[in-house]
Amino acid sequence: MSDLKRTPLYSFNVAQGGRMVDFAGWEMPVQFGGILDEHKTTRAAAGLFDVSHMGEAIVSGEQATEFLDYVLTNDISSMEVGRVVYSLMCYENGGVVDDLLVYRQGADSYLLCLNASNVDKDVDWLMSHMDGFAVKVKDVSSDYGLIALQGKEAFPILEILCDSDLKTLKYYHFVDAKVAGVDCIVSRTGYTGEKGVELFVRSEDAASLAEALFEVGKPKGLVLAGLGARDSLRLEASYSLYGHEISEEITPVQANLMWTVKLSKKSDFVGKAALVAEKEKGPEKKIVFFKTGTRRIIRAGTALMCGPEVAGMVVSGTFSPVLNEGIGSALVDAKFLKQELSVDNRGKAMAIYATKPPFIELNPQA
Amino acid sequence: MNIPETLKYTKDHEWLKILENDEALVGITDFAQSSLGDITYVELPEEGEEFSEGDTFGVVESVKAASDLYMPVDAEVIEGNAVLEESPEKVNSSAFEEGWIVKIKITDPSQLELLLDAAAYAEIAKD
């Protein structure tokens, strides 16, 4: 795995027994103690995730707000400093370049948090749309480590090490603070459905921060968690993952993400016309979440059948350790949406059961 | 890596424990369960089903992957390990004991000679 990139927590992950795999060109831990245990412990107590492979870009300048309102689907101009917003960045045809978090750090300054596999594409896309805007875009991915601390015990753990009062930190807000003596952006966000934070930290400080959090957290039940649990947690919470529920081909209309697309904002934005048209016409396909009713996992890439006809394709599939059954999502042709669907299991039809997301009750803003 | 001396093995990471009357237990090795990670589901064959050596007789699924199970020798199924229906994690926690997958009647005991011993399997089960 010598060509793979390593996060600032690489040595920490290996020393803690992480099983390292290639993920989007990064050498990342897929698991430590075991995916099911990491998942359940994150729901019951807390999990610590190295997500330093995620990219960061700074967008700044006099017209940074106008620029982001033009390239992103969510409403940027109404963000207050200290707010975080989840947004999509779309192509003209409504397909998705990436999904990202936008941090308003100042009147004219934003931090974007990008999917690891999309950083270069995103930065190129941003730069190719800068014409006419007084704005600068800078890829600062290598400057930052990113550590997610998620679960009921996340705040009790963090409060031991943080110099600031975090009681007033609301969901989808962030604050600059020192944690374990290290400068951090403490962001009340996450990808698990649990209450928790994501900590942006200078790369050179990331390992000492992770060590301090783990040391203080262990007595409170904190475990290290890998990308395996990250995926099963996000799917149980029904959060979209780029390349699965959203992609170049799968639009926000299809993915039920129109809540991130502000058609009524003053600014025109890339993809608006296509999304308006698709919404009016009704999408040809929709993302549907499903359970398998058994312990079986139906994996991404499996064809969904309606009788003899192909009705769609599974885009995510895993095991829910909370429900003890297979869960997943699929892109289904509109005409089959209300039909009974199945997959082929060695010649036998196996039913799937469409489910309103999320799969379990979650309250990350509590 | 735990590889008991008393068992027979296949290159597909199954083990076979010979009992009396040409009966045997079959499971997957510690190496296999460790590679798969947390096992969430085991598809068991029906009692009385007959298989030839190399046939797929079931599936072991983990969060990460699904892996076919191959019959080590020609055999008829006596029973599947019903414990695994509710507790497939036994394959992880006790691959060579409680996590056995199927009990079989061996059709042709001479095939046992073609299986690997622990030392030969250890060569395969290297990372």
mmCIF file of C-alpha atoms in Angstrom, chain A residues 19 30-31 33-38 228 232 294-299 317-319 345-346 348, chain B residues 34-41 43 56 58-59 61-66 68 85-86 88-89:
data_model
loop_
_atom_site.group_PDB
_atom_site.id
_atom_site.type_symbol
_atom_site.label_atom_id
_atom_site.label_comp_id
_atom_site.label_asym_id
_atom_site.label_seq_id
_atom_site.Cartn_x
_atom_site.Cartn_y
_atom_site.Cartn_z
ATOM 1 C CA ARG A 19 -6.959 -2.936 10.108
ATOM 2 C CA VAL A 30 -11.712 -0.142 8.312
ATOM 3 C CA GLN A 31 -12.047 -1.493 11.837
ATOM 4 C CA GLY A 33 -12.194 -4.210 17.556
ATOM 5 C CA GLY A 34 -14.869 -5.171 15.049
ATOM 6 C CA ILE A 35 -17.443 -3.250 13.055
ATOM 7 C CA LEU A 36 -20.504 -4.419 15.015
ATOM 8 C CA ASP A 37 -18.995 -3.597 18.385
ATOM 9 C CA GLU A 38 -17.721 -0.221 17.203
ATOM 10 C CA GLY A 228 -16.788 0.103 8.440
ATOM 11 C CA SER A 232 -23.139 1.242 8.879
ATOM 12 C CA THR A 294 -33.697 -11.138 7.693
ATOM 13 C CA ARG A 295 -30.048 -10.999 8.698
ATOM 14 C CA ARG A 296 -29.087 -11.043 5.026
ATOM 15 C CA ILE A 297 -27.333 -8.075 3.488
ATOM 16 C CA ILE A 298 -28.268 -7.098 -0.046
ATOM 17 C CA ARG A 299 -25.221 -5.367 -1.395
ATOM 18 C CA GLY A 317 -26.355 -2.316 1.705
ATOM 19 C CA THR A 318 -25.216 -3.308 5.155
ATOM 20 C CA PHE A 319 -26.278 -4.943 8.397
ATOM 21 C CA ASN A 345 -31.000 -15.031 -4.259
ATOM 22 C CA ARG A 346 -29.596 -18.035 -6.127
ATOM 23 C CA LYS A 348 -35.163 -17.639 -5.478
ATOM 24 C CA SER B 34 -10.759 -13.013 10.941
ATOM 25 C CA SER B 35 -10.502 -12.003 7.283
ATOM 26 C CA LEU B 36 -14.280 -11.718 6.954
ATOM 27 C CA GLY B 37 -14.745 -9.727 10.135
ATOM 28 C CA ASP B 38 -18.016 -9.687 12.079
ATOM 29 C CA ILE B 39 -20.235 -12.420 10.694
ATOM 30 C CA THR B 40 -23.873 -11.414 10.475
ATOM 31 C CA TYR B 41 -25.486 -14.352 8.686
ATOM 32 C CA GLU B 43 -26.912 -19.736 5.220
ATOM 33 C CA THR B 56 -21.214 -24.596 -2.636
ATOM 34 C CA GLY B 58 -23.917 -22.289 2.049
ATOM 35 C CA VAL B 59 -22.833 -18.706 2.517
ATOM 36 C CA GLU B 61 -21.870 -13.117 5.311
ATOM 37 C CA SER B 62 -20.070 -10.380 7.160
ATOM 38 C CA VAL B 63 -20.621 -6.647 7.105
ATOM 39 C CA LYS B 64 -17.785 -6.468 4.613
ATOM 40 C CA ALA B 65 -18.396 -9.434 2.279
ATOM 41 C CA ALA B 66 -20.289 -12.599 1.469
ATOM 42 C CA ASP B 68 -19.420 -19.105 -0.348
ATOM 43 C CA GLU B 85 -29.273 -18.760 12.883
ATOM 44 C CA GLU B 86 -29.578 -16.443 15.861
ATOM 45 C CA PRO B 88 -23.757 -16.153 13.692
ATOM 46 C CA GLU B 89 -21.092 -14.337 15.718
#
